[in-house]
Short mmCIF file of C-alpha atoms in Angstrom, two decimals:
data_model
loop_
_atom_site.label_atom_id
_atom_site.label_comp_id
_atom_site.label_asym_id
_atom_site.label_seq_id
_atom_site.Cartn_x
_atom_site.Cartn_y
_atom_site.Cartn_z
CA MET G 195 -74.89 100.96 187.44
CA ASP G 196 -73.55 98.09 189.74
CA ASP G 197 -70.34 97.63 187.99
CA PRO G 198 -68.44 100.78 187.11
CA GLY G 199 -65.54 98.64 185.28
CA PRO G 200 -61.81 98.91 186.12
CA ILE G 201 -60.69 101.99 188.09
CA VAL G 202 -57.45 103.60 187.40
CA ASP G 203 -55.69 105.76 189.97
CA VAL G 204 -53.48 108.49 188.73
CA VAL G 205 -50.93 110.89 189.98
CA VAL G 206 -49.70 114.06 188.14
CA TRP G 207 -46.87 116.43 189.09
CA HIS G 208 -44.25 118.44 187.67
CA ASP G 209 -40.69 117.70 187.77
CA GLY G 210 -39.25 120.92 186.88
CA SER G 211 -38.96 120.57 183.31
CA THR G 212 -42.30 118.72 182.05
CA TRP G 213 -45.63 117.34 183.37
CA ARG G 214 -45.53 113.53 184.31
CA ALA G 215 -48.22 111.15 185.23
CA ALA G 216 -48.26 107.75 186.93
CA LEU G 217 -51.17 105.24 186.74
CA ASP G 218 -52.17 102.34 188.92
CA THR G 219 -53.58 99.92 186.49
CA SER G 220 -53.89 96.86 188.84
CA ASP G 221 -57.60 96.91 188.73
CA MET G 222 -57.32 95.59 184.83
CA TYR G 223 -55.60 92.51 186.24
CA GLN G 224 -57.42 89.33 187.57
CA ASP G 225 -54.62 88.29 190.20
CA TYR G 226 -56.41 89.92 192.88
CA SER G 227 -59.79 90.79 194.35
CA PRO G 228 -61.10 94.33 195.41
CA THR G 229 -61.10 92.93 198.84
CA ALA G 230 -57.61 91.73 198.96
CA ALA G 231 -56.55 89.78 201.73
CA ALA G 232 -53.65 87.67 202.57
CA ALA G 233 -52.84 85.05 200.11
CA GLY G 234 -53.12 81.39 201.28
CA SER G 235 -56.57 80.00 200.23
CA ASP G 236 -57.51 78.17 197.34
CA PRO G 237 -57.55 80.40 194.35
CA ALA G 238 -61.10 81.10 193.07
CA PRO G 239 -61.56 82.18 189.40
CA GLY G 240 -59.45 85.35 188.94
CA GLY G 241 -56.91 84.30 191.57
CA GLY G 242 -58.85 84.85 194.87
CA SER G 243 -60.91 82.37 197.19
CA SER G 244 -64.48 82.12 197.98
CA SER G 245 -66.58 81.44 200.72
CA SER G 246 -70.32 81.64 201.56
CA ASN G 247 -71.33 83.97 204.31
CA SER G 248 -74.33 83.71 206.56
CA ARG G 249 -76.56 85.93 204.28
CA GLY G 250 -76.04 83.46 201.23
CA LYS G 251 -73.76 86.15 199.30
CA ILE G 252 -70.34 85.09 197.82
CA GLU G 253 -67.52 86.85 199.54
CA ILE G 254 -64.18 86.90 197.59
CA GLN G 255 -60.74 87.10 199.26
CA GLY G 256 -57.94 87.62 196.90
CA LYS G 257 -54.54 87.90 196.89
CA PRO G 258 -52.31 91.02 197.30
CA LYS G 259 -52.09 93.06 194.21
CA GLN G 260 -49.20 92.11 191.98
CA GLN G 261 -49.27 93.69 188.68
CA GLY G 262 -50.15 97.26 187.40
CA LEU G 263 -49.11 98.64 190.79
CA LEU G 264 -48.37 102.33 190.85
CA ALA G 265 -44.98 101.66 192.62
CA ASP G 266 -44.04 99.90 189.48
CA PHE G 267 -45.30 102.27 186.95
CA VAL G 268 -42.54 104.26 184.83
CA PRO G 269 -43.90 107.78 184.82
CA LEU G 270 -45.14 109.20 181.49
CA ALA G 271 -44.63 112.61 179.92
CA ASP G 272 -46.86 113.88 176.68
CA PHE G 273 -46.20 111.67 173.95
CA LYS G 274 -44.96 114.75 171.74
CA VAL G 275 -42.11 115.12 174.45
CA GLU G 276 -40.72 111.77 175.17
CA ARG G 277 -42.90 109.56 172.48
CA GLU G 278 -43.71 107.14 175.18
CA TYR G 279 -46.55 105.14 175.65
CA ARG G 280 -47.77 102.09 177.73
CA MET G 281 -50.50 99.20 177.81
CA PHE G 282 -53.22 98.98 180.39
CA SER G 283 -52.67 95.21 180.56
CA LYS G 284 -51.62 92.34 178.49
CA GLN G 285 -54.86 90.93 178.92
CA ASP G 286 -56.56 93.78 176.91
CA GLY G 287 -53.66 94.95 174.92
CA CYS G 288 -54.93 98.49 174.86
CA ALA G 289 -52.23 101.12 174.44
CA TYR G 290 -52.45 104.51 175.55
CA ALA G 291 -50.71 107.98 175.73
CA VAL G 292 -51.04 110.63 178.18
CA LYS G 293 -51.56 114.56 178.05
CA VAL G 294 -51.71 117.14 180.78
CA TYR G 295 -53.96 120.34 180.80
CA ASP G 296 -54.95 123.23 183.00
CA ASN G 297 -51.55 123.43 184.59
CA GLY G 298 -51.77 119.91 185.94
CA ASN G 299 -55.37 119.66 186.96
CA THR G 300 -56.52 117.66 184.03
CA LEU G 301 -55.01 114.53 182.62
CA SER G 302 -55.96 112.92 179.29
CA ILE G 303 -55.40 109.39 178.92
CA VAL G 304 -55.45 108.96 175.35
CA VAL G 305 -56.63 105.81 173.55
CA ASP G 306 -57.71 105.08 170.01
CA ALA G 307 -61.67 105.12 169.48
CA GLY G 308 -61.38 102.19 166.98
CA ALA G 309 -58.96 100.09 164.76
CA HIS G 310 -59.34 102.76 161.74
CA GLY G 311 -56.86 105.05 162.42
CA THR G 312 -53.94 102.54 162.99
CA HIS G 313 -54.82 100.97 159.79
CA VAL G 314 -54.79 104.30 157.95
CA ALA G 315 -51.51 105.28 159.36
CA GLY G 316 -50.16 101.98 158.42
CA ILE G 317 -51.07 102.52 154.88
CA VAL G 318 -48.91 105.68 155.01
CA ALA G 319 -45.74 104.78 156.94
CA ALA G 320 -45.86 101.28 158.21
CA HIS G 321 -42.24 100.43 158.56
CA PHE G 322 -41.25 96.33 158.98
CA PRO G 323 -37.68 95.93 158.33
CA GLU G 324 -37.58 92.15 158.40
CA ASP G 325 -40.79 92.24 156.34
CA PRO G 326 -40.69 94.80 153.52
CA ALA G 327 -43.67 93.50 151.77
CA ALA G 328 -45.55 94.82 154.74
CA ASN G 329 -44.32 98.47 154.48
CA GLY G 330 -46.55 101.54 153.99
CA MET G 331 -46.18 103.58 150.94
CA ALA G 332 -43.40 105.85 152.56
CA PRO G 333 -42.12 103.71 155.58
CA GLY G 334 -39.58 106.55 156.23
CA ALA G 335 -42.23 109.00 157.02
CA GLN G 336 -42.63 110.30 160.37
CA ILE G 337 -46.38 110.19 161.84
CA ILE G 338 -48.02 113.00 164.10
CA SER G 339 -51.25 111.45 165.17
CA CYS G 340 -54.15 113.84 166.15
CA LYS G 341 -57.23 112.34 167.64
CA ILE G 342 -60.22 114.06 166.21
CA GLY G 343 -62.88 111.16 167.12
CA ASP G 344 -64.49 111.53 170.35
CA SER G 345 -64.83 107.96 171.94
CA ARG G 346 -67.86 109.27 173.91
CA LEU G 347 -69.55 109.79 170.44
CA GLY G 348 -68.97 106.64 169.00
CA SER G 349 -65.69 108.13 167.35
CA MET G 350 -67.36 111.06 165.69
CA GLU G 351 -65.35 114.10 165.31
CA THR G 352 -66.34 117.40 166.43
CA GLY G 353 -65.45 120.84 165.06
CA THR G 354 -63.45 121.64 168.24
CA GLY G 355 -61.47 118.79 167.88
CA LEU G 356 -60.68 119.18 164.35
CA VAL G 357 -59.58 122.91 164.74
CA ARG G 358 -57.29 121.93 167.83
CA ALA G 359 -55.85 119.17 165.43
CA LEU G 360 -55.16 121.44 162.49
CA ILE G 361 -53.53 123.99 164.88
CA ALA G 362 -51.13 121.24 166.11
CA THR G 363 -50.16 120.13 162.85
CA MET G 364 -49.31 123.68 161.79
CA ASP G 365 -47.25 124.05 165.15
CA ALA G 366 -45.40 120.99 164.32
CA GLY G 367 -44.57 122.17 160.91
CA VAL G 368 -45.96 119.02 158.92
CA ASP G 369 -45.76 118.76 155.28
CA ILE G 370 -48.73 116.85 154.51
CA ILE G 371 -52.21 116.06 156.36
CA ASN G 372 -54.39 113.07 155.76
CA MET G 373 -57.70 113.02 156.97
CA SER G 374 -59.86 109.84 156.52
CA TYR G 375 -62.89 111.03 157.98
CA GLY G 376 -66.04 112.89 156.67
CA GLU G 377 -69.72 112.97 156.23
CA PRO G 378 -72.29 114.78 154.17
CA ALA G 379 -72.61 118.42 154.94
CA ALA G 380 -75.53 121.09 154.08
CA ARG G 381 -73.34 123.67 152.73
CA PRO G 382 -69.89 122.75 150.98
CA ASP G 383 -66.52 124.90 151.79
CA VAL G 384 -67.72 126.65 154.85
CA GLY G 385 -67.19 126.50 158.71
CA ARG G 386 -64.50 127.49 161.15
CA ALA G 387 -62.59 124.02 160.54
CA ILE G 388 -62.63 124.70 156.86
CA GLU G 389 -61.18 128.11 157.14
CA VAL G 390 -58.50 126.67 159.37
CA ALA G 391 -57.92 123.99 156.92
CA ALA G 392 -57.37 126.65 154.11
CA GLU G 393 -54.95 128.62 156.42
CA ALA G 394 -52.85 125.54 156.54
CA VAL G 395 -52.80 124.92 152.85
CA ASN G 396 -52.44 128.47 151.73
CA LYS G 397 -50.36 129.90 154.18
CA ALA G 398 -48.34 127.02 155.55
CA GLY G 399 -47.88 125.32 152.41
CA VAL G 400 -49.15 121.96 153.61
CA ILE G 401 -50.40 119.48 151.09
CA PHE G 402 -54.01 118.19 152.58
CA VAL G 403 -55.72 115.20 151.17
CA ALA G 404 -58.79 113.50 152.58
CA SER G 405 -61.11 110.81 151.79
CA ALA G 406 -63.88 111.91 149.36
CA GLY G 407 -66.71 109.68 150.80
CA ASN G 408 -68.23 106.32 150.15
CA ALA G 409 -71.60 107.01 149.05
CA GLY G 410 -71.23 106.62 145.15
CA PRO G 411 -71.91 105.89 142.50
CA ALA G 412 -74.32 108.85 142.02
CA LEU G 413 -73.09 112.29 140.97
CA SER G 414 -72.59 114.85 143.70
CA THR G 415 -72.17 112.46 146.50
CA VAL G 416 -69.02 113.78 147.65
CA GLY G 417 -68.73 114.21 151.60
CA ALA G 418 -67.19 116.95 153.56
CA PRO G 419 -64.72 118.12 154.31
CA GLY G 420 -62.52 115.99 151.64
CA GLY G 421 -64.85 116.36 148.51
CA THR G 422 -66.41 119.65 149.31
CA SER G 423 -63.73 121.83 150.40
CA SER G 424 -61.57 123.78 147.99
CA ALA G 425 -58.33 123.77 149.89
CA LEU G 426 -58.27 119.80 150.17
CA LEU G 427 -57.60 117.27 147.55
CA GLY G 428 -60.47 114.84 147.73
CA ILE G 429 -59.39 111.29 147.05
CA GLY G 430 -61.65 108.78 145.51
CA ALA G 431 -61.20 105.09 145.42
CA TYR G 432 -59.70 102.96 142.73
CA VAL G 433 -59.51 98.97 142.13
CA SER G 434 -56.98 97.48 140.28
CA PRO G 435 -57.39 93.86 138.75
CA ASP G 436 -54.82 92.79 141.13
CA LEU G 437 -56.38 94.16 144.07
CA ALA G 438 -59.73 92.85 143.16
CA GLU G 439 -58.53 89.55 143.03
CA ALA G 440 -56.80 89.39 145.96
CA ALA G 441 -59.17 91.47 148.28
CA HIS G 442 -62.35 90.61 146.84
CA SER G 443 -62.00 86.57 145.47
CA LEU G 444 -63.78 87.54 142.05
CA ARG G 445 -64.71 84.79 140.09
CA GLU G 446 -63.54 86.37 136.84
CA LYS G 447 -60.47 88.95 136.91
CA LEU G 448 -61.39 92.40 135.91
CA ASP G 449 -60.07 93.53 132.50
CA HIS G 450 -58.90 96.91 133.68
CA GLY G 451 -58.88 98.87 136.80
CA GLN G 452 -61.87 100.91 137.68
CA GLN G 453 -63.37 103.30 140.44
CA TYR G 454 -64.96 101.53 143.04
CA THR G 455 -68.64 101.54 142.55
CA TRP G 456 -69.37 102.95 146.10
CA SER G 457 -66.45 105.72 145.82
CA SER G 458 -68.29 108.99 145.90
CA ARG G 459 -68.56 111.15 142.78
CA GLY G 460 -68.33 115.07 142.25
CA PRO G 461 -69.02 117.51 141.37
CA THR G 462 -69.97 119.48 144.56
CA ALA G 463 -73.04 121.70 144.99
CA ASP G 464 -71.10 124.76 144.30
CA GLY G 465 -69.41 123.52 141.00
CA ASP G 466 -66.36 122.18 142.49
CA ILE G 467 -64.69 119.08 140.90
CA GLY G 468 -65.21 117.02 144.38
CA VAL G 469 -62.62 114.18 143.60
CA ALA G 470 -59.19 115.42 142.55
CA LEU G 471 -57.61 112.00 142.17
CA SER G 472 -58.10 108.47 142.93
CA ALA G 473 -55.87 105.83 144.84
CA PRO G 474 -56.17 102.24 145.66
CA GLY G 475 -58.93 101.85 147.77
CA GLY G 476 -58.18 98.72 149.80
CA ALA G 477 -55.39 97.46 151.77
CA ILE G 478 -54.17 94.82 154.62
CA SER G 479 -52.50 97.09 157.15
CA PRO G 480 -51.66 96.99 160.63
CA VAL G 481 -54.31 97.14 163.24
CA PRO G 482 -54.13 97.89 167.41
CA GLY G 483 -53.00 94.94 169.45
CA TRP G 484 -56.44 94.75 171.27
CA THR G 485 -58.06 93.67 167.80
CA LEU G 486 -55.95 90.23 168.50
CA GLN G 487 -54.70 90.67 165.12
CA LYS G 488 -51.68 91.97 163.44
CA ARG G 489 -53.23 92.92 160.12
CA GLN G 490 -56.74 93.59 158.67
CA LEU G 491 -58.33 93.97 154.95
CA MET G 492 -60.17 97.31 155.00
CA ASN G 493 -61.77 99.04 152.19
CA GLY G 494 -63.02 102.71 151.41
CA THR G 495 -61.69 106.16 150.50
CA SER G 496 -60.27 106.09 153.98
CA MET G 497 -57.75 103.77 152.54
CA ALA G 498 -57.23 105.56 149.33
CA SER G 499 -56.49 109.04 151.06
CA PRO G 500 -53.51 107.68 153.10
CA CYS G 501 -52.31 105.86 149.69
CA ALA G 502 -52.26 109.05 148.17
CA ALA G 503 -50.69 110.83 151.13
CA GLY G 504 -47.92 108.33 151.02
CA GLY G 505 -47.23 109.07 147.20
CA PHE G 506 -47.14 112.78 148.02
CA ALA G 507 -44.76 112.02 150.95
CA LEU G 508 -42.24 110.01 148.25
CA VAL G 509 -42.43 112.93 145.69
CA LEU G 510 -42.11 115.66 148.23
CA SER G 511 -38.81 113.49 150.02
CA GLY G 512 -37.40 113.36 146.48
CA LEU G 513 -37.76 117.09 145.96
CA LYS G 514 -36.26 117.86 149.08
CA ALA G 515 -33.56 115.40 148.44
CA ASN G 516 -32.70 117.38 145.32
CA GLY G 517 -33.14 120.85 146.72
CA ALA G 518 -36.52 121.57 145.09
CA VAL G 519 -38.26 121.93 148.50
CA GLY G 520 -41.75 123.27 149.15
CA PRO G 521 -42.86 126.65 150.36
CA LYS G 522 -41.44 126.69 153.62
CA GLY G 523 -38.14 125.45 152.33
CA TRP G 524 -37.70 127.89 149.63
CA ILE G 525 -38.24 130.96 151.88
CA ARG G 526 -35.77 129.51 154.50
CA GLU G 527 -33.16 129.13 151.75
CA SER G 528 -33.89 132.65 150.21
CA ALA G 529 -33.70 134.26 153.57
CA ALA G 530 -30.01 132.37 153.88
CA ALA G 531 -28.84 133.68 150.72
CA ALA G 532 -30.02 137.29 151.35
CA ALA G 533 -28.25 137.43 154.65
CA ALA G 534 -25.12 135.78 153.06
CA THR G 535 -25.22 138.89 150.45
CA GLY G 536 -26.16 141.40 152.80
CA ASP G 537 -28.74 142.43 150.36
CA THR G 538 -32.34 141.38 151.20
CA GLY G 539 -33.84 142.94 147.91
CA GLY G 540 -31.40 141.51 145.18
CA ALA G 541 -30.12 138.42 146.64
CA ALA G 542 -31.59 136.27 143.99
CA ASP G 543 -30.05 138.27 141.33
CA ALA G 544 -26.46 138.10 143.04
CA ASP G 545 -26.57 134.28 143.50
CA PRO G 546 -28.18 132.19 140.67
CA ALA G 547 -28.45 129.23 143.31
CA ALA G 548 -30.71 131.55 145.34
CA LYS G 549 -32.69 132.63 142.32
CA GLN G 550 -33.42 128.89 141.65
CA GLN G 551 -34.35 128.52 145.28
CA GLN G 552 -36.79 131.40 145.21
CA GLN G 553 -38.86 129.73 142.12
CA GLN G 554 -42.59 129.44 143.26
CA TRP G 555 -43.07 125.78 144.28
CA ILE G 556 -46.90 124.86 143.50
CA SER G 557 -48.74 122.88 146.07
CA PRO G 558 -51.06 120.44 144.16
CA ASN G 559 -53.88 121.77 146.23
CA ARG G 560 -53.73 125.08 144.32
CA VAL G 561 -54.34 123.39 140.98
CA ARG G 562 -57.75 121.86 141.64
CA ARG G 563 -60.17 124.09 140.08
#
């Protein structure tokens, strides 16, 4: 192609403690031209000057680069190390983070593949101290973002991406996973990604919620993995009278809440319930800066699932605050009690508090069937 688009130069190095990267994003700005020359001519559109040569072509002579220079870039580390991100330019408003692979030979510049993920995260944990009405369900929750949608595939997720994300969440010790992704599957509850998801739930004690799909109202229309995987809680989309009035401008107010007509229904082909519970399926939530708006209304089980996840986060937070923590918590407390008494076999009998801590905490995922 004639125009490859903006070119970004990068430098990657190890500073002795972690990998870092610096980017030259000056090609994103319009204050210079690729044939940068000394300033002084009348500016042409984009900040340069134009003149016709003997062959009739237009030659652009621009000013020296001024913005997005490598020399001005504050180096970035892996987001999970320092939680820092940058923006390519104010003109595009596109934020990005970096991740270094292959011992410094591969740099991944991570951007979102759409506004969907930010909207979903906002439903769970948006935090606006000056505007509490814009907060998410659990504004105190900490978000770990795992990108599974490949920008080269129109944001379609891949099995490899999903498995890597699940492993990352378990390494981070998350309490709740929300997955607002899915599509039809030929066979339910099978595959490597489903096995890893089941491991996260049954071994790591994670609460895993996922959108059930938007292919209703017919029976057995739930999508994978949310509605077809026994380890996950499939979330359907519910609409209340107030939500219907505010979001859909109905001429007459609903008499009562109901399932959205397009929300997928169970059961699954192998007899599972498919939809475990329903949550509000519409929200006005934050979207990325490159959309040129602060918030947007979206509807779908993709919105219902994070609403449910936020509700679970509130309940789990309350349980932790009162000492009734989840599986990882009670195992940790039991070990501490055993160490205190010097008895690994009868710690609970010796200490009533330890016995209470050892009581099995039932994950909602385990009561589906």
